[in-house]
Tab-separated table of C-alpha atoms and ligand atoms in Angstrom:
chain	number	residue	atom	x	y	z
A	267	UNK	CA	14.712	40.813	113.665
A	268	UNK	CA	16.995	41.006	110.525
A	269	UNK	CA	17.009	40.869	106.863
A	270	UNK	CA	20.039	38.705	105.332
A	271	UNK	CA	21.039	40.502	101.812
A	272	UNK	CA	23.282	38.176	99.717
A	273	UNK	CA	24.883	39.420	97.441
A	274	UNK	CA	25.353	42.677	100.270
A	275	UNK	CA	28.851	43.885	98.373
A	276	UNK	CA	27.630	44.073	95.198
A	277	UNK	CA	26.020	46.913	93.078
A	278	UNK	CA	22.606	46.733	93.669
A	279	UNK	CA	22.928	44.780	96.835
A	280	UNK	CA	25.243	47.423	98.435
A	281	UNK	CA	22.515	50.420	98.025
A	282	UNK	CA	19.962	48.110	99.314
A	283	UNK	CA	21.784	48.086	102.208
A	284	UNK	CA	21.964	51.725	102.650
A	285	UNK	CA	18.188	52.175	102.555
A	286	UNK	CA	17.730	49.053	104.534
A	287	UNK	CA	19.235	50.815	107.422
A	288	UNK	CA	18.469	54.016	106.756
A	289	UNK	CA	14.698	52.601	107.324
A	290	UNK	CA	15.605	51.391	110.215
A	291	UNK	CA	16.051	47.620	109.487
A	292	UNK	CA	18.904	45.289	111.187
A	293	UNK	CA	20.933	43.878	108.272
A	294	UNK	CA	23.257	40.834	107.934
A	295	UNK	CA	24.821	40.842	104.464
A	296	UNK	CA	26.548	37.151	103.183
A	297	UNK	CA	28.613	37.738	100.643
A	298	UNK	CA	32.044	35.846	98.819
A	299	UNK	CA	33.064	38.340	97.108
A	300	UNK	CA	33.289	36.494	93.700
A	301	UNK	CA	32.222	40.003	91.760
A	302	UNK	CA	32.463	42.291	94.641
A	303	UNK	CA	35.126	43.702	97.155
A	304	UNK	CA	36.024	43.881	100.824
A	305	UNK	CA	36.034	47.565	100.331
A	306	UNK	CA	32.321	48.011	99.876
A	307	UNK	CA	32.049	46.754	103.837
A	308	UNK	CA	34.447	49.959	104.623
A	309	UNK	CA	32.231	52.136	102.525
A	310	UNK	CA	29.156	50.777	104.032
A	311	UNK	CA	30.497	51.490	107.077
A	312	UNK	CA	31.342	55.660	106.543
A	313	UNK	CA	27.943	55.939	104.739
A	314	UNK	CA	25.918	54.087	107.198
A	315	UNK	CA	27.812	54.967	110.393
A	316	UNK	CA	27.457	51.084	111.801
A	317	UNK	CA	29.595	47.925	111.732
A	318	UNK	CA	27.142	45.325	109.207
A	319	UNK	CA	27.521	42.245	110.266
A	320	UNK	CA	29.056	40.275	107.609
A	321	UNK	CA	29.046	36.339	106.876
A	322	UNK	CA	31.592	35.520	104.252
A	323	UNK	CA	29.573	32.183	102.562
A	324	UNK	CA	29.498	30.864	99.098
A	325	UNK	CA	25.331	30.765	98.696
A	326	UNK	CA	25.215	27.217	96.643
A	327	UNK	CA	27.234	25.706	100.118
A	328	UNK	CA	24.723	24.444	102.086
A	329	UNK	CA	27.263	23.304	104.881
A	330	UNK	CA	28.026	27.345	104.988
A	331	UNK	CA	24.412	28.708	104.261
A	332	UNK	CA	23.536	26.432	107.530
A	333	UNK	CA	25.696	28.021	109.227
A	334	UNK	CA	25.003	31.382	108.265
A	335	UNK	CA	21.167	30.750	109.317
A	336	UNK	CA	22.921	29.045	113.057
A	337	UNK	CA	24.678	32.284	113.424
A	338	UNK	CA	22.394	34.962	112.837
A	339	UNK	CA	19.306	33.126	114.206
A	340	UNK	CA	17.370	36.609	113.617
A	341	UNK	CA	16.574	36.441	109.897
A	342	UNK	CA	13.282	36.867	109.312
A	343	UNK	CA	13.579	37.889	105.642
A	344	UNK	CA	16.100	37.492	102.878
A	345	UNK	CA	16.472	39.508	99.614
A	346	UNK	CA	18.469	37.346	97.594
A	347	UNK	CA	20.807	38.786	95.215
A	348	UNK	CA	23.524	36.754	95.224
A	349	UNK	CA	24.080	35.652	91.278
A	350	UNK	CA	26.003	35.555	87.912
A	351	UNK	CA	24.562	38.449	85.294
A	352	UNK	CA	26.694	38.603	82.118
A	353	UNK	CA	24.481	38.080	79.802
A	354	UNK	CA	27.625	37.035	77.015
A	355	UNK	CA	29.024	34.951	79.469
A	356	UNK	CA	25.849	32.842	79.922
A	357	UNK	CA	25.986	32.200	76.310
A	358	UNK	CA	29.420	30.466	76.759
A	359	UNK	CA	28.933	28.838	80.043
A	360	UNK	CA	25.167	27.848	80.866
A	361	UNK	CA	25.755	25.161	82.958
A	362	UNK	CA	28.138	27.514	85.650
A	363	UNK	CA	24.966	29.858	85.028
A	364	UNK	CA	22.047	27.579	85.552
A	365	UNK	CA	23.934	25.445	88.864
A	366	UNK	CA	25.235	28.715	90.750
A	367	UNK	CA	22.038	30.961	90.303
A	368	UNK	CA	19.167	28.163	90.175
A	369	UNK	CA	21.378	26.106	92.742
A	370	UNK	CA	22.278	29.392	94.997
A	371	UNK	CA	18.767	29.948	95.247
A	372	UNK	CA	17.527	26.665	96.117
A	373	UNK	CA	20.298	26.343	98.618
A	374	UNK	CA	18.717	29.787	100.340
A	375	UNK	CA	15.011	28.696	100.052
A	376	UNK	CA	15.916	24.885	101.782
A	377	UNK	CA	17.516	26.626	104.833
A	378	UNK	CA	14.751	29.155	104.959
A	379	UNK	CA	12.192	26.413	105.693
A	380	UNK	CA	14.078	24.444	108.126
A	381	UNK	CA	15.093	27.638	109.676
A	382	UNK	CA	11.285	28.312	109.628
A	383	UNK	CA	12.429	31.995	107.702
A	384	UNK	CA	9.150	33.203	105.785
A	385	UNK	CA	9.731	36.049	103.692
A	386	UNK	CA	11.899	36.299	100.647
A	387	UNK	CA	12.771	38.833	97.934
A	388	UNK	CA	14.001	37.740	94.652
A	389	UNK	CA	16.203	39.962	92.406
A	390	UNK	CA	14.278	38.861	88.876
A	391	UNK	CA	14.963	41.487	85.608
A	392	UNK	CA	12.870	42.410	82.495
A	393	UNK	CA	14.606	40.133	80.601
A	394	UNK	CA	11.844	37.613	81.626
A	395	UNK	CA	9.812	39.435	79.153
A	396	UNK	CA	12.304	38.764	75.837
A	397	UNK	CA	10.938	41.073	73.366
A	398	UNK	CA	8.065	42.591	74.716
A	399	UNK	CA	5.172	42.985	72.092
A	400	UNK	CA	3.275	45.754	74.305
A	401	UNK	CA	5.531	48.449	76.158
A	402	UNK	CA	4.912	50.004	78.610
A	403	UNK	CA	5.392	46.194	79.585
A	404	UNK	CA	3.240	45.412	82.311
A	405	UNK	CA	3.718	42.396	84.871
A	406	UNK	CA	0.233	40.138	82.696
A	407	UNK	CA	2.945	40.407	80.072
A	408	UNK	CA	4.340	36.567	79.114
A	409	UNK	CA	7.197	36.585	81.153
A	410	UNK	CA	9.231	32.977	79.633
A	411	UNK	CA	10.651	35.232	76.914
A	412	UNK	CA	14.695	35.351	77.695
A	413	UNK	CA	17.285	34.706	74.813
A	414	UNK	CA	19.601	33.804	76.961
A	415	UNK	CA	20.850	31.348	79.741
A	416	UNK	CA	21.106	33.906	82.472
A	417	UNK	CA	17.705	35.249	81.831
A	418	UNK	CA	16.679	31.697	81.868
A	419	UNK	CA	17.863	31.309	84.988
A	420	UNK	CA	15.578	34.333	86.284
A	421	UNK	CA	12.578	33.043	84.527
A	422	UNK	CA	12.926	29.466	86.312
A	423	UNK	CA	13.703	30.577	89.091
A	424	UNK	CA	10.358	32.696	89.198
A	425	UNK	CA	8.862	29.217	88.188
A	426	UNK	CA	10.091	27.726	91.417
A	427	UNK	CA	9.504	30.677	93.815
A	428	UNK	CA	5.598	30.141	92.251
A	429	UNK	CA	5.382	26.259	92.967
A	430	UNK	CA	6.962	26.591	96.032
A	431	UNK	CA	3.848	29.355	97.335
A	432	UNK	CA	1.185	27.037	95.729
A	433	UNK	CA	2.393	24.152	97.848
A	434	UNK	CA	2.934	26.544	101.441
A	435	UNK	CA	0.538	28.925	101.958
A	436	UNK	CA	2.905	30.522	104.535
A	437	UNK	CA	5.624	31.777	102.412
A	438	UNK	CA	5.845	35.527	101.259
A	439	UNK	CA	7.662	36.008	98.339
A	440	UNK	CA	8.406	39.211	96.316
A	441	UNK	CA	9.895	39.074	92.373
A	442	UNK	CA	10.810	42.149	91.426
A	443	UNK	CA	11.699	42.736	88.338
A	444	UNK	CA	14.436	45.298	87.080
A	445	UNK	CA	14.738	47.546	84.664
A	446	UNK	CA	18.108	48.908	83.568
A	447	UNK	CA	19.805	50.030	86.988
A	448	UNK	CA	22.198	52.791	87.047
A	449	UNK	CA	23.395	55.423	89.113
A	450	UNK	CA	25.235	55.163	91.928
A	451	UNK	CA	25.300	56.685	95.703
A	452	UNK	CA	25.332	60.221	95.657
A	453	UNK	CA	27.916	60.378	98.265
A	454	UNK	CA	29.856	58.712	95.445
A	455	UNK	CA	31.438	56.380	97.592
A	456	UNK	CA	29.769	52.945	96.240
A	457	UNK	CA	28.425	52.231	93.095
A	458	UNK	CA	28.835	49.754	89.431
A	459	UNK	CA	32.724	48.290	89.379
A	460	UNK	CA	32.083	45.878	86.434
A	461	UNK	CA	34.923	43.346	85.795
A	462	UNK	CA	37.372	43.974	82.962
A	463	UNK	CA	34.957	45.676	79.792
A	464	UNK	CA	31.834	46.647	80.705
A	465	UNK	CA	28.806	44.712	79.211
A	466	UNK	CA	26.174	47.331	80.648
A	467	UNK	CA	25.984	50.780	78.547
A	468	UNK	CA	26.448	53.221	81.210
A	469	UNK	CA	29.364	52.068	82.653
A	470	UNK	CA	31.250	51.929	79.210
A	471	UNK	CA	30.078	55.487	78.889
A	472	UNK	CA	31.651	56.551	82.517
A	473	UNK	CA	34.993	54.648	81.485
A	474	UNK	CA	35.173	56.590	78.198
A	475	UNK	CA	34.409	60.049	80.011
A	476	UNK	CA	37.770	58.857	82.133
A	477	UNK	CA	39.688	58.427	79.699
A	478	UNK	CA	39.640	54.064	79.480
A	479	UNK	CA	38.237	54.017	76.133
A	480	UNK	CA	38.585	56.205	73.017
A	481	UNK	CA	34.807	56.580	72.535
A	482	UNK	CA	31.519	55.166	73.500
A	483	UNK	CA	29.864	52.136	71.531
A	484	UNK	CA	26.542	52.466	70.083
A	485	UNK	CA	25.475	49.376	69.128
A	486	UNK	CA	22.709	49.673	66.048
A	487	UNK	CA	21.469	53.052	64.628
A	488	UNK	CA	18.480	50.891	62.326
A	489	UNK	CA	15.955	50.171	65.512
A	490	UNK	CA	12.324	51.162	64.224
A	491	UNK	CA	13.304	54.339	67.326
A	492	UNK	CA	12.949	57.624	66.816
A	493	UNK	CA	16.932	58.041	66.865
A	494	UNK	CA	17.269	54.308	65.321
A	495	UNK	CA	19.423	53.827	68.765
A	496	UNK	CA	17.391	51.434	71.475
A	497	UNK	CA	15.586	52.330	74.121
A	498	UNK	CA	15.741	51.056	77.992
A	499	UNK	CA	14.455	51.818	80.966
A	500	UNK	CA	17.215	53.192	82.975
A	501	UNK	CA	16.532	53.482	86.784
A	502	UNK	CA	18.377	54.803	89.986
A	503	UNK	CA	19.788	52.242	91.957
A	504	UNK	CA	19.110	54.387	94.750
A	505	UNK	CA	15.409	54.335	93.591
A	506	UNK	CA	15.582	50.134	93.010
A	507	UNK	CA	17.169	49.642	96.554
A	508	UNK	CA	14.342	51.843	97.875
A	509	UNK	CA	11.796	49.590	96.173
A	510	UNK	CA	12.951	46.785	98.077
A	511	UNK	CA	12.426	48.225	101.328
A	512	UNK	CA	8.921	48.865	100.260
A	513	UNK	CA	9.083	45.192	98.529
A	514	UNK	CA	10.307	43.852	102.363
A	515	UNK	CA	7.214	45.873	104.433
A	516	UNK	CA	4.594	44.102	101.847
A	517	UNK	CA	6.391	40.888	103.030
A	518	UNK	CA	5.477	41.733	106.722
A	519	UNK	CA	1.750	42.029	105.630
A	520	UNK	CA	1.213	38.148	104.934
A	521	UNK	CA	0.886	39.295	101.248
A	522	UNK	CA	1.952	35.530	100.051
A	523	UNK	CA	3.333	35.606	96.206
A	524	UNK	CA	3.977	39.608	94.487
A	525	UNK	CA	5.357	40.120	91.317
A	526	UNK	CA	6.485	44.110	90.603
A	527	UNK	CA	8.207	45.512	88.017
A	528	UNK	CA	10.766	47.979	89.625
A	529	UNK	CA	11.430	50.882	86.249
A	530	UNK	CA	10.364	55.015	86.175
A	531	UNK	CA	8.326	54.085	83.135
A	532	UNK	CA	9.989	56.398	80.719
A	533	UNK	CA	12.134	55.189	77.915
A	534	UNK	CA	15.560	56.714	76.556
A	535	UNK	CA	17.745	55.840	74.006
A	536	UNK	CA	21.316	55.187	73.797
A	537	UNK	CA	22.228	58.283	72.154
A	538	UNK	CA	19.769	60.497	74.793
A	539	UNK	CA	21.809	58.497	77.364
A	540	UNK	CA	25.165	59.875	76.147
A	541	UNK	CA	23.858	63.182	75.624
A	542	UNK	CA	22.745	63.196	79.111
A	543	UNK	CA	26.146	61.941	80.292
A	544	UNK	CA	27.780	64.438	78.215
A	545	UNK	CA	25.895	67.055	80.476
A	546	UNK	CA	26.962	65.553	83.505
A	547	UNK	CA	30.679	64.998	82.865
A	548	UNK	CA	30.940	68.491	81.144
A	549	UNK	CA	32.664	66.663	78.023
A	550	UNK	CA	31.934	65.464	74.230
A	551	UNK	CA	32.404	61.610	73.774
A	552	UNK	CA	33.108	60.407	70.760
A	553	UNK	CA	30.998	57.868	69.300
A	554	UNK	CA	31.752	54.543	67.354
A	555	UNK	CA	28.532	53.581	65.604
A	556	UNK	CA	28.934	49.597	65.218
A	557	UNK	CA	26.370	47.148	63.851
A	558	UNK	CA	23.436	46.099	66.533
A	559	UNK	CA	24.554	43.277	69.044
A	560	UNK	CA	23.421	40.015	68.665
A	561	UNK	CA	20.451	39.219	71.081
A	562	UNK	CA	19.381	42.940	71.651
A	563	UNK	CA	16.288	44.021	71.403
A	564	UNK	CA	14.730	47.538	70.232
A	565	UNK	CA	12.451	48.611	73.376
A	566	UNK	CA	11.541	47.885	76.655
A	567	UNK	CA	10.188	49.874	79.299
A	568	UNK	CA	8.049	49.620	82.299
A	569	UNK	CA	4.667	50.293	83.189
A	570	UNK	CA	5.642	50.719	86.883
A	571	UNK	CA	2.131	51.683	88.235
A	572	UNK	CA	1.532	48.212	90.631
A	573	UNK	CA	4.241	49.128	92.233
A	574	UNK	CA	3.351	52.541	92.965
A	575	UNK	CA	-0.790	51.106	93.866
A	576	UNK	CA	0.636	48.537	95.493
A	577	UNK	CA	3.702	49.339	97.198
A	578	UNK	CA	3.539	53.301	97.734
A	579	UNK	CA	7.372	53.095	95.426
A	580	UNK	CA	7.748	54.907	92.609
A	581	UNK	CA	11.502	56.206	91.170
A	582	UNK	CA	11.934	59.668	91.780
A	583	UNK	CA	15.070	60.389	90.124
A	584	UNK	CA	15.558	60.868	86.563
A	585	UNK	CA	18.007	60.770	83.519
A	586	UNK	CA	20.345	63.618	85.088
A	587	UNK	CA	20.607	62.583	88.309
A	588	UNK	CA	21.320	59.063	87.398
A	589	UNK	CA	24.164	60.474	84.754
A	590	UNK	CA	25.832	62.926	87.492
A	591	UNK	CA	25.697	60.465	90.248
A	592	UNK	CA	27.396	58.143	88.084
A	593	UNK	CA	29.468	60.323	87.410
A	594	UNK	CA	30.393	61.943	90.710
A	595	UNK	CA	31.170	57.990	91.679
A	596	UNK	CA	33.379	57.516	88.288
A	597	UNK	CA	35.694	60.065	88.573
A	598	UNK	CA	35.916	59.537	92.429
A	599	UNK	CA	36.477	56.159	91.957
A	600	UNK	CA	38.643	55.609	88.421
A	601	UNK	CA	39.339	52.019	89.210
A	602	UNK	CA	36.520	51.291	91.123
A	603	UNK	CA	37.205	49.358	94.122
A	604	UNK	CA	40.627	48.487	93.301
A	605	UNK	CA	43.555	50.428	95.148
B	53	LIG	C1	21.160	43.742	79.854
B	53	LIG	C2	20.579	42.354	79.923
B	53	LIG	C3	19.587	42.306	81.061
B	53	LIG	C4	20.244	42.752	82.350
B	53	LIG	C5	20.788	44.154	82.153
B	53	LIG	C6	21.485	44.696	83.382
B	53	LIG	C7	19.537	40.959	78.103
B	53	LIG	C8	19.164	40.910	76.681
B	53	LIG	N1	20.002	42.098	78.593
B	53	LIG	O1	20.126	44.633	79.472
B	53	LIG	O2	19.129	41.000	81.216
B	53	LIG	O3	19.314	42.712	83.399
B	53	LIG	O4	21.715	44.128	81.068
B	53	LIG	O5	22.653	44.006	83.654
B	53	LIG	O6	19.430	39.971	78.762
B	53	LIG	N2	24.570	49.528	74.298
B	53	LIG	C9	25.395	50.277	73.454
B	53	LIG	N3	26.732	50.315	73.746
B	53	LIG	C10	27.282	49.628	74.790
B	53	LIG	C11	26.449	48.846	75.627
B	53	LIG	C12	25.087	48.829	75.339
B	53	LIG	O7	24.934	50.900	72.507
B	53	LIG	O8	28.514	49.724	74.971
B	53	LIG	C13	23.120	49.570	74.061
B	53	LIG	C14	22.427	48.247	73.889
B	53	LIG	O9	22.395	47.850	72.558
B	53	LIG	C15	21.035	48.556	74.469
B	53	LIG	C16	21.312	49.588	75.552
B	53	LIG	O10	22.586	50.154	75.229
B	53	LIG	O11	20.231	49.159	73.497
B	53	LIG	C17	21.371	49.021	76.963
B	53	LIG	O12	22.298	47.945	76.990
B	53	LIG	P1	22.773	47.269	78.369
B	53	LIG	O13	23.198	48.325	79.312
B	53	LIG	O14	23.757	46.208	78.029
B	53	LIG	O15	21.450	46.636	78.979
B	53	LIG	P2	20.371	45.635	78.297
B	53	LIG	O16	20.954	44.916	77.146
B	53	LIG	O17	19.094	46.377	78.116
């Protein structure tokens, strides 16, 4: 018995690893490295203490996916991870978006069924929800919402994964849904290595506390917030990898279709963020206040009690944690994987 991870290398993927084994699980990760490095296998390796075997395959190949399923004839579950997620990018090039993550997944699902595999985990995000009316959001909320072709992709895809368990009552599928993951290993040895300038908030605030940028970017100070900053649900991505181990033994229960949203259920804004990464990297950042990016919205956070009813997972670390482990990896790491 195994569980494939694709998308093994990358950020999320690599600390789901971790706790995969560290529960005890066999893991195969596939993996092509398009937003990840060979390095994370090494690191996987001195954190985990075992040799993972690795399948270097391009997900949307289905000459290479079938021969990723021949090889490892084990799999009896798949968290699927493998996907774009720049959110600007998406804007500028749906079609790449919509044919690698829509295709990618399809391409998994066919060779699951004629490999007779039964149990699959989809990495889905709040961005399903748009611009939540109610927060805490809860999982009833509408979830067709996105404002933008990469969260399209998610909300689709979470169409198909639905049509596919009407039509075979055999299938187990869990869509979890993400809050804002950050963090990193507290060894410090994996963690986020974003390409070029970060997107994500936290690390643009790590690669100003290193010296990268000249401050950190807060983007709106008018959101009906208490600060006027917005607010997000930031999680651990130690605490999301756990809640796909707990996502993977539901699987083994014959649950058929889940849907959980993965977040602590406590909101901060960008400006408690920095404060909090101020703390944790012992250092004032300086702050350009710019106008509020197009597309963003003011609040979201989770109601993450399902999971917790449901699942026995709930995030145990909070806002400092997540800050100093960030850190810790940061200033371990200043260029990330790179040499
Ligand atoms: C975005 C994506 C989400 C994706 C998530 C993780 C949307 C609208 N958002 O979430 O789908 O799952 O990333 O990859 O689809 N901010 C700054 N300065 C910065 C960067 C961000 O002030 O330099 C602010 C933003 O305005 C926002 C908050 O920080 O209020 C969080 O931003 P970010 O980390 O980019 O995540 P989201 O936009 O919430």
């Amino acid at each position: 018995m195994a569980i494939l991870v694709t998308g093994g290398t990358g950020y999320i993927g690599s600390h789901t690893v971790v706790e995969l084994i560290a529960a005890g699980y066999n893991v195969v990760i596939a993996d092509n490295f398009y937003n990840s490095s060979p390095e994370v296998l090494n690191r996987l390796k001195t954190i985990t203490g075992k040799d993972i075997p690795f399948f270097k395959c391009d997900v949307c190949n289905k000459d290479e996916v079938e021969m990723l399923f021949n090889t490892f004839n084990e799999i009896d579950a798949v968290i699927h991870f493998a996907a774009y997620k720049a959110v600007g990018e998406s804007v500028e090039k749906p079609l790449d978006y919509y044919e690698n993550n829509i295709g990618g997944a399809l391409c998994i699902l066919q060779a699951m069924k004629r490999h007779n595999v039964k149990n699959f985990v989809f990495s889905s995000s709040a961005t399903v929800y748009g611009d939540p009316e109610i927060v805490p959001c809860d999982e009833n909320a509408p979830a067709n919402g996105a404002t933008n072709p990469y969260g399209w992709t998610k909300v689709m895809q979470e169409q198909i994964l639905r049509d596919m368990c009407v039509a075979d009552k055999s299938m187990n599928v869990a869509i979890l849904r993400y809050f804002n993951p950050i963090g990193a290993h507290p060894s410090g040895l994996i963690g986020e290595d974003p390409n070029g300038i970060p997107n994500n908030l936290l690390p643009y605030i790590a690669q100003a506390a290193i010296g990268k940028y000249p401050s950190v970017r807060i983007f709106g100070t008018d959101y009906p917030t208490p600060d006027g900053t917005g607010v997000r649900d930031y999680i651990h991505v130690v605490d999301l990898a756990l809640g796909h181990v707990a996502a993977v033994k539901k699987l083994f229960t014959n649950c058929g279709l889940v849907t959980y949203n993965l977040g602590t259920g406590k909101g901060y804004s960008v400006l408690e963020v920095v404060k909090a990464f101020e703390k944790a990297c012992g250092k004032t950042l300086e702050k350009n206040i710019l106008p509020r990016r197009a597309g963003d919205i003011a609040v979201n956070y989770a109601n993450p009690a399902k999971a917790k009813a449901e699942l026995g997972w709930s995030a145990r670390y909070g806002i400092e944690d997540m800050c100093a482990h960030s850190w810790n990896w940061q200033s371990k790491n200043p260029n990330g994987y790179k040499e």
